[in-house]
Short mmCIF file of C-alpha atoms and ligand atoms in Angstrom, two decimals:
data_model
loop_
_atom_site.label_atom_id
_atom_site.label_comp_id
_atom_site.label_asym_id
_atom_site.label_seq_id
_atom_site.Cartn_x
_atom_site.Cartn_y
_atom_site.Cartn_z
CA MET C 1469 -24.04 -5.10 13.75
CA LYS C 1470 -21.29 -2.58 14.27
CA SER C 1471 -17.55 -3.19 14.01
CA SER C 1472 -14.36 -1.19 13.69
CA ALA C 1473 -10.90 -1.93 12.41
CA ILE C 1474 -7.48 -0.36 12.27
CA ALA C 1475 -5.33 -1.12 9.25
CA HIS C 1476 -1.79 -0.07 8.40
CA SER C 1477 -0.45 1.18 5.12
CA ASN C 1478 2.31 -0.63 3.28
CA ILE C 1479 5.29 0.22 1.13
CA ALA C 1480 5.74 -1.95 -1.96
CA LEU C 1481 9.23 -3.36 -2.42
CA VAL C 1482 8.21 -5.11 -5.65
CA LYS C 1483 5.42 -3.03 -7.12
CA TYR C 1484 1.98 -3.73 -8.47
CA TRP C 1485 1.53 -1.57 -11.57
CA GLY C 1486 -1.03 -2.59 -14.15
CA ARG C 1487 -3.85 -5.10 -14.13
CA SER C 1488 -3.91 -8.42 -15.90
CA PRO C 1489 -5.69 -8.03 -19.27
CA ASP C 1490 -7.27 -11.48 -18.79
CA HIS C 1491 -9.75 -10.38 -16.13
CA SER C 1492 -12.33 -7.68 -15.57
CA PRO C 1493 -10.54 -4.49 -14.42
CA ASP C 1494 -12.98 -4.36 -11.47
CA LEU C 1495 -11.24 -7.35 -9.91
CA ASN C 1496 -7.88 -5.55 -9.67
CA ILE C 1497 -6.02 -8.73 -10.54
CA PRO C 1498 -2.44 -7.63 -11.18
CA SER C 1499 -0.11 -8.54 -14.00
CA ASN C 1500 2.64 -9.54 -11.55
CA ASP C 1501 3.22 -10.76 -8.00
CA SER C 1502 4.24 -8.02 -5.56
CA VAL C 1503 5.87 -7.76 -2.14
CA SER C 1504 5.57 -5.14 0.57
CA MET C 1505 6.33 -4.22 4.15
CA THR C 1506 3.30 -3.24 6.19
CA LYS C 1507 4.40 -0.19 8.14
CA ILE C 1508 3.56 1.75 11.26
CA GLY C 1509 4.65 5.37 11.60
CA LEU C 1510 6.42 6.19 14.83
CA ALA C 1511 5.52 9.90 14.82
CA ARG C 1512 3.18 10.81 17.67
CA ASP C 1513 0.58 12.25 15.29
CA MET C 1514 1.06 9.89 12.34
CA HIS C 1515 0.95 6.11 12.57
CA LEU C 1516 0.08 5.79 8.86
CA GLN C 1517 -3.11 3.94 9.58
CA SER C 1518 -6.80 4.02 8.83
CA HIS C 1519 -9.56 3.58 11.37
CA THR C 1520 -12.99 2.56 10.09
CA THR C 1521 -16.34 1.87 11.72
CA ILE C 1522 -19.25 0.31 9.86
CA GLU C 1523 -22.74 -0.48 11.10
CA PHE C 1524 -25.47 -2.40 9.30
CA SER C 1525 -28.99 -1.67 10.52
CA ASP C 1526 -32.58 -1.58 9.35
CA ALA C 1527 -32.64 1.96 10.72
CA TYR C 1528 -30.65 3.08 7.67
CA GLU C 1529 -32.52 3.66 4.44
CA GLU C 1530 -29.45 3.95 2.26
CA ASP C 1531 -25.72 3.22 2.31
CA HIS C 1532 -23.85 6.18 3.70
CA ALA C 1533 -20.09 6.66 3.95
CA VAL C 1534 -18.01 9.49 5.40
CA LEU C 1535 -14.23 9.79 4.95
CA GLN C 1536 -12.36 12.45 6.91
CA GLY C 1537 -15.69 14.14 7.67
CA GLU C 1538 -16.76 14.29 4.00
CA ASN C 1539 -19.73 12.41 2.53
CA LEU C 1540 -18.63 10.04 -0.21
CA THR C 1541 -20.53 9.98 -3.49
CA GLY C 1542 -19.98 8.80 -7.08
CA ARG C 1543 -16.82 6.81 -7.79
CA ASN C 1544 -15.63 7.07 -4.18
CA LEU C 1545 -18.82 5.46 -2.85
CA GLU C 1546 -18.72 2.86 -5.63
CA ARG C 1547 -15.25 1.77 -4.49
CA ILE C 1548 -16.59 1.27 -0.95
CA LEU C 1549 -19.49 -0.74 -2.34
CA SER C 1550 -17.14 -2.90 -4.40
CA VAL C 1551 -15.83 -4.29 -1.07
CA VAL C 1552 -19.02 -4.19 1.01
CA ASP C 1553 -21.46 -5.63 -1.57
CA PRO C 1554 -19.76 -9.02 -2.09
CA LEU C 1555 -19.34 -9.43 1.69
CA ARG C 1556 -22.95 -8.43 2.31
CA LYS C 1557 -24.03 -10.91 -0.34
CA SER C 1558 -21.97 -13.74 1.09
CA ALA C 1559 -23.47 -13.08 4.55
CA ASP C 1560 -26.91 -13.09 2.91
CA ILE C 1561 -27.83 -9.87 4.68
CA ASP C 1562 -29.86 -7.14 3.09
CA LEU C 1563 -29.31 -4.18 5.38
CA ARG C 1564 -27.97 -0.69 4.57
CA PHE C 1565 -24.87 0.63 6.33
CA LYS C 1566 -23.39 3.72 7.86
CA LEU C 1567 -19.62 4.03 7.64
CA ALA C 1568 -17.05 6.47 8.99
CA SER C 1569 -13.37 6.31 8.24
CA LYS C 1570 -10.34 8.45 8.97
CA ASN C 1571 -6.69 8.35 8.08
CA ASP C 1572 -4.03 9.86 10.29
CA PHE C 1573 -1.99 10.90 7.23
CA PRO C 1574 -2.55 12.78 3.95
CA THR C 1575 -4.84 10.94 1.51
CA GLN C 1576 -3.78 10.27 -2.08
CA ALA C 1577 -0.24 11.59 -1.63
CA GLY C 1578 1.48 8.40 -2.68
CA LEU C 1579 1.49 7.22 0.94
CA ALA C 1580 -0.91 4.37 0.27
CA SER C 1581 -3.93 5.73 2.13
CA SER C 1582 -6.22 3.55 0.03
CA ALA C 1583 -4.24 0.44 1.01
CA SER C 1584 -4.91 0.96 4.71
CA GLY C 1585 -8.39 2.37 4.03
CA PHE C 1586 -9.71 -0.59 2.06
CA ALA C 1587 -7.99 -3.13 4.31
CA ALA C 1588 -9.71 -1.53 7.33
CA LEU C 1589 -12.99 -1.56 5.41
CA ALA C 1590 -12.75 -5.28 4.57
CA ILE C 1591 -11.82 -6.23 8.17
CA ALA C 1592 -14.54 -4.09 9.79
CA THR C 1593 -17.22 -5.19 7.31
CA ALA C 1594 -16.47 -8.90 7.68
CA ALA C 1595 -16.54 -8.50 11.48
CA ALA C 1596 -19.82 -6.55 11.46
CA LEU C 1597 -21.44 -9.18 9.24
CA ARG C 1598 -19.97 -11.99 11.39
CA ILE C 1599 -18.17 -13.51 8.41
CA ASP C 1600 -15.40 -15.75 9.65
CA VAL C 1601 -12.82 -16.16 6.88
CA SER C 1602 -9.04 -16.55 6.74
CA LYS C 1603 -6.85 -13.45 6.33
CA GLU C 1604 -5.90 -14.69 2.89
CA ARG C 1605 -9.55 -14.79 1.85
CA LEU C 1606 -10.18 -11.41 3.47
CA SER C 1607 -7.34 -9.98 1.39
CA THR C 1608 -9.25 -10.86 -1.80
CA PHE C 1609 -12.14 -8.62 -0.67
CA ALA C 1610 -9.80 -5.75 0.23
CA ARG C 1611 -8.35 -6.09 -3.29
CA LEU C 1612 -11.71 -5.17 -4.83
CA GLY C 1613 -11.37 -1.65 -3.35
CA SER C 1614 -7.68 -1.10 -4.07
CA GLY C 1615 -4.98 -3.50 -5.23
CA SER C 1616 -2.41 -2.53 -2.64
CA ALA C 1617 -5.00 -3.03 0.14
CA THR C 1618 -4.70 -6.78 -0.51
CA ARG C 1619 -1.30 -6.72 1.23
CA SER C 1620 -2.30 -4.46 4.14
CA ILE C 1621 -4.38 -7.20 5.79
CA HIS C 1622 -1.18 -8.80 7.11
CA GLY C 1623 1.61 -7.30 9.19
CA GLY C 1624 5.35 -7.72 8.57
CA CYS C 1625 6.44 -8.59 5.04
CA VAL C 1626 3.74 -9.68 2.63
CA TYR C 1627 3.55 -11.48 -0.73
CA TRP C 1628 0.60 -10.93 -3.09
CA ASN C 1629 0.17 -13.81 -5.52
CA LYS C 1630 -1.22 -12.38 -8.71
CA GLY C 1631 -3.31 -15.53 -9.13
CA TYR C 1632 -5.61 -16.36 -12.00
CA SER C 1633 -9.07 -15.64 -10.52
CA HIS C 1634 -10.74 -13.67 -7.73
CA GLU C 1635 -10.15 -16.48 -5.22
CA THR C 1636 -6.51 -17.12 -6.14
CA SER C 1637 -5.31 -13.50 -6.19
CA PHE C 1638 -4.59 -13.14 -2.46
CA ALA C 1639 -1.88 -11.93 -0.10
CA GLU C 1640 0.03 -14.07 2.39
CA LYS C 1641 2.49 -13.19 5.09
CA ILE C 1642 6.18 -13.85 4.35
CA CYS C 1643 7.18 -13.20 7.96
CA GLY C 1644 6.08 -11.25 11.01
CA ARG C 1645 7.45 -7.87 11.98
CA ASP C 1646 10.37 -9.14 14.07
CA ARG C 1647 11.90 -11.59 11.62
CA PHE C 1648 13.10 -8.99 9.11
CA ASP C 1649 13.67 -5.61 10.68
CA MET C 1650 13.90 -2.69 8.34
CA ASN C 1651 13.08 0.97 8.82
CA ALA C 1652 11.62 3.33 6.28
CA LEU C 1653 12.35 7.05 6.56
CA ILE C 1654 9.55 8.56 4.56
CA SER C 1655 10.72 11.90 3.22
CA ILE C 1656 7.82 14.14 2.38
CA ILE C 1657 8.75 16.70 -0.20
CA HIS C 1658 5.28 17.48 -1.33
CA GLY C 1659 2.35 16.74 0.93
CA GLY C 1660 -0.32 17.47 -1.71
CA LYS C 1661 -2.36 15.01 -3.70
CA LYS C 1662 -0.72 13.17 -6.55
CA GLU C 1663 -1.64 14.51 -9.97
CA VAL C 1664 -2.85 11.27 -11.53
CA ALA C 1665 -4.60 8.50 -9.56
CA SER C 1666 -2.95 5.06 -9.68
CA ASP C 1667 -6.20 3.79 -11.16
CA ILE C 1668 -5.42 5.62 -14.41
CA GLY C 1669 -1.81 4.43 -14.36
CA HIS C 1670 -2.88 0.78 -14.06
CA GLU C 1671 -4.80 1.25 -17.30
CA SER C 1672 -1.94 2.86 -19.21
CA ALA C 1673 0.93 0.62 -18.04
CA SER C 1674 0.42 -1.71 -20.99
CA THR C 1675 1.07 1.13 -23.45
CA SER C 1676 4.73 1.31 -22.42
CA PRO C 1677 7.08 -0.75 -24.61
CA PHE C 1678 8.94 -1.67 -21.42
CA ASN C 1679 5.97 -3.09 -19.55
CA GLU C 1680 6.40 -6.70 -20.66
CA VAL C 1681 10.01 -6.65 -19.46
CA ARG C 1682 8.95 -5.09 -16.16
CA ILE C 1683 6.34 -7.82 -15.63
CA GLU C 1684 8.82 -10.59 -16.35
CA LYS C 1685 11.50 -9.03 -14.14
CA SER C 1686 9.00 -8.33 -11.34
CA GLN C 1687 8.07 -12.01 -11.18
CA GLU C 1688 11.74 -12.90 -10.65
CA GLN C 1689 12.26 -10.01 -8.24
CA ALA C 1690 9.22 -10.95 -6.13
CA LYS C 1691 10.61 -14.45 -5.63
CA GLY C 1692 14.14 -13.14 -5.07
CA ILE C 1693 13.12 -10.55 -2.50
CA LYS C 1694 11.00 -13.09 -0.60
CA LYS C 1695 14.04 -15.32 -0.26
CA ALA C 1696 16.24 -12.37 0.78
CA ILE C 1697 13.68 -11.34 3.42
CA LEU C 1698 13.63 -14.86 4.87
CA ASP C 1699 17.47 -14.94 4.77
CA ASP C 1700 17.54 -11.57 6.59
CA ASP C 1701 19.66 -10.26 3.71
CA PHE C 1702 19.01 -6.51 3.81
CA SER C 1703 21.47 -5.66 1.01
CA THR C 1704 19.64 -7.89 -1.49
CA VAL C 1705 16.23 -6.65 -0.36
CA GLY C 1706 17.33 -3.02 -0.81
CA ARG C 1707 18.99 -3.63 -4.17
CA ILE C 1708 15.94 -5.44 -5.59
CA ALA C 1709 13.54 -2.82 -4.21
CA GLU C 1710 15.50 -0.01 -5.90
CA GLU C 1711 15.72 -1.87 -9.21
CA ASN C 1712 12.03 -2.66 -9.21
CA CYS C 1713 11.10 0.94 -8.38
CA LYS C 1714 13.14 2.17 -11.35
CA TYR C 1715 11.42 -0.32 -13.65
CA MET C 1716 7.99 0.87 -12.54
CA HIS C 1717 8.85 4.56 -12.98
CA ALA C 1718 10.41 3.82 -16.38
CA VAL C 1719 7.10 2.28 -17.43
CA MET C 1720 5.15 5.22 -16.01
CA MET C 1721 7.31 7.74 -17.87
CA THR C 1722 7.05 5.84 -21.16
CA SER C 1723 3.30 5.12 -21.08
CA SER C 1724 0.88 7.13 -23.15
CA PRO C 1725 0.00 9.55 -21.82
CA PRO C 1726 3.29 9.61 -19.89
CA LEU C 1727 3.16 9.79 -16.10
CA PHE C 1728 5.84 11.74 -14.28
CA TYR C 1729 5.20 11.37 -10.58
CA TRP C 1730 8.62 12.67 -9.63
CA HIS C 1731 9.30 16.20 -8.49
CA PRO C 1732 12.80 17.63 -9.15
CA ASP C 1733 13.50 17.12 -5.44
CA THR C 1734 12.66 13.41 -5.82
CA LEU C 1735 15.77 13.06 -7.96
CA GLY C 1736 17.71 15.18 -5.45
CA LEU C 1737 16.82 12.64 -2.77
CA ILE C 1738 17.77 9.67 -4.96
CA LYS C 1739 21.20 11.26 -5.46
CA ALA C 1740 21.53 11.94 -1.73
CA ILE C 1741 20.69 8.32 -0.90
CA GLN C 1742 23.35 7.12 -3.35
CA ARG C 1743 25.79 9.52 -1.63
CA PHE C 1744 24.94 8.26 1.88
CA ARG C 1745 25.53 4.73 0.66
CA LYS C 1746 28.95 5.63 -0.73
CA GLN C 1747 29.76 7.16 2.66
CA GLY C 1748 29.18 3.73 4.20
CA LEU C 1749 25.63 4.16 5.52
CA GLU C 1750 23.75 1.38 3.78
CA CYS C 1751 20.37 2.58 2.50
CA TYR C 1752 18.16 2.29 -0.56
CA PHE C 1753 15.23 4.18 -2.04
CA THR C 1754 11.80 3.31 -3.26
CA ILE C 1755 9.06 5.59 -4.57
CA ASP C 1756 5.37 4.84 -5.16
CA ALA C 1757 2.98 6.77 -7.41
CA GLY C 1758 3.89 10.16 -5.97
CA PRO C 1759 6.88 12.42 -5.41
CA ASN C 1760 7.84 11.30 -1.90
CA VAL C 1761 10.78 9.00 -1.24
CA HIS C 1762 11.05 6.07 1.17
CA LEU C 1763 14.62 5.58 2.38
CA LEU C 1764 15.06 1.96 3.49
CA CYS C 1765 17.68 1.15 6.11
CA ARG C 1766 18.50 -1.08 9.04
CA PRO C 1767 17.25 0.31 12.40
CA GLU C 1768 20.80 0.91 13.69
CA ASN C 1769 21.48 3.45 10.88
CA SER C 1770 18.15 5.16 11.13
CA ASP C 1771 19.07 8.06 13.48
CA GLU C 1772 22.12 9.07 11.51
CA LEU C 1773 20.31 8.90 8.19
CA GLN C 1774 17.38 10.86 9.58
CA LYS C 1775 19.76 13.65 10.63
CA LYS C 1776 21.18 13.76 7.12
CA LEU C 1777 17.73 13.98 5.58
CA GLU C 1778 16.77 16.73 8.03
CA GLU C 1779 19.62 18.83 6.67
CA MET C 1780 18.07 18.77 3.21
CA LYS C 1781 15.98 21.87 2.51
CA CYS C 1782 13.60 20.07 0.14
CA VAL C 1783 12.40 17.66 2.85
CA SER C 1784 9.44 19.17 4.67
CA ARG C 1785 8.79 16.22 6.97
CA ILE C 1786 10.30 12.85 7.79
CA ILE C 1787 8.22 10.02 9.18
CA LEU C 1788 10.06 7.06 10.62
CA ALA C 1789 8.23 3.81 10.02
CA ARG C 1790 8.91 0.22 10.99
CA PRO C 1791 7.18 -3.09 10.27
CA ALA C 1792 3.66 -3.22 11.71
CA ASP C 1793 1.61 -6.02 13.23
CA ASP C 1794 -1.43 -7.39 11.43
CA SER C 1795 -4.28 -4.99 10.77
CA HIS C 1796 -7.06 -5.79 13.25
CA VAL C 1797 -10.49 -5.31 14.72
CA THR C 1798 -10.78 -2.69 17.47
CA GLU C 1799 -13.46 -1.98 20.06
CA GLU C 1800 -12.95 1.75 19.55
CA HIS C 1801 -15.82 2.95 17.37
CA LEU C 1802 -15.94 6.24 15.45
CA PHE C 1803 -19.68 6.73 16.12
C1 DP6 S 646 2.62 2.43 -6.99
O1 DP6 S 646 -4.27 0.83 -7.11
O2 DP6 S 646 -3.33 0.01 -4.92
O3 DP6 S 646 1.66 2.02 -4.87
O4 DP6 S 646 -5.60 2.60 -4.82
O5 DP6 S 646 -4.40 4.54 -5.83
O6 DP6 S 646 -3.66 3.70 -3.63
P1 DP6 S 646 -4.32 3.38 -4.93
O7 DP6 S 646 -3.25 2.42 -5.53
P2 DP6 S 646 -3.27 0.95 -6.03
O8 DP6 S 646 -1.82 0.92 -6.70
C2 DP6 S 646 -0.65 0.98 -5.96
C3 DP6 S 646 0.47 1.27 -6.81
C4 DP6 S 646 1.81 1.46 -6.14
C5 DP6 S 646 2.57 0.14 -6.07
C6 DP6 S 646 2.13 -0.85 -5.04
O9 DP6 S 646 1.64 -0.48 -3.96
O10 DP6 S 646 2.36 -2.05 -5.27
#
């Protein structure tokens, strides 16, 4: 009973930030709908994806998980179990597992490594246990490991319905990768780990006086951006994504304790993107829970914008990403 999966990361265009107070925090049910683009990195060494192999066998005496060559214990192992246990229960199988997983990009740097990681885990586990469920249902299991992983099950552009229970908080595809073509130039200004895990931020979001407004606006923005994606209206998608990113960071900065994920160079990049736009190269920014900036543009402007970013001293690396296909099972096993 061994299976492997490859899952892609995603960039949120309308962000998930904060869990609904009406449910157990373990369920990661969000306070608002969110929308993302599942992305594949075009760099030779970085596709922004996670590769996971899991095997259930009576040869194993305990559950054992290795990420990037390191044994997982404590909270990290618990998060794995939060996805595997419900699947193992629904398959009615009582076997221990061995798991290996690797990312081809820095973990916990605000590049959504947990999104691809937990999506790969849910896909590989369901396949190993021979559980045949829809992708929407699979996304609910990925959610138990990490909220953003809910969306990484699908390729292209994805909508996560906040829902009102475990079963109804799932992600669905808005459109496949060719219907709405957008590039992301991910500008790495600081490859290190983010200072505060998103987990902590989800808890403190409600302490910001602006959070209620953000939730209300995000609901409208999620519906608006979905329509703009289906209309192939890049300008509206970019404008909404920027607005929503600013709302999330305003909440982060005004929570207690306050969370400042930005680096001074993050603001430098925001200013540069505004400048490029004034010069006639249409592009927008979005930033997750970290210092790095995603520049969003149409593919035809990508080369020119990349050159401009390369001229900026603060940018240590640029990864070009485009919409990915669905995350999937692979026959390539890690052990
Ligand atoms: C800012 O709880 O999914 O990226 O598990 O720490 O990766 P990690 O994050 P998660 O929160 C993601 C927050 C966000 C916005 C988003 O992806 O919607």
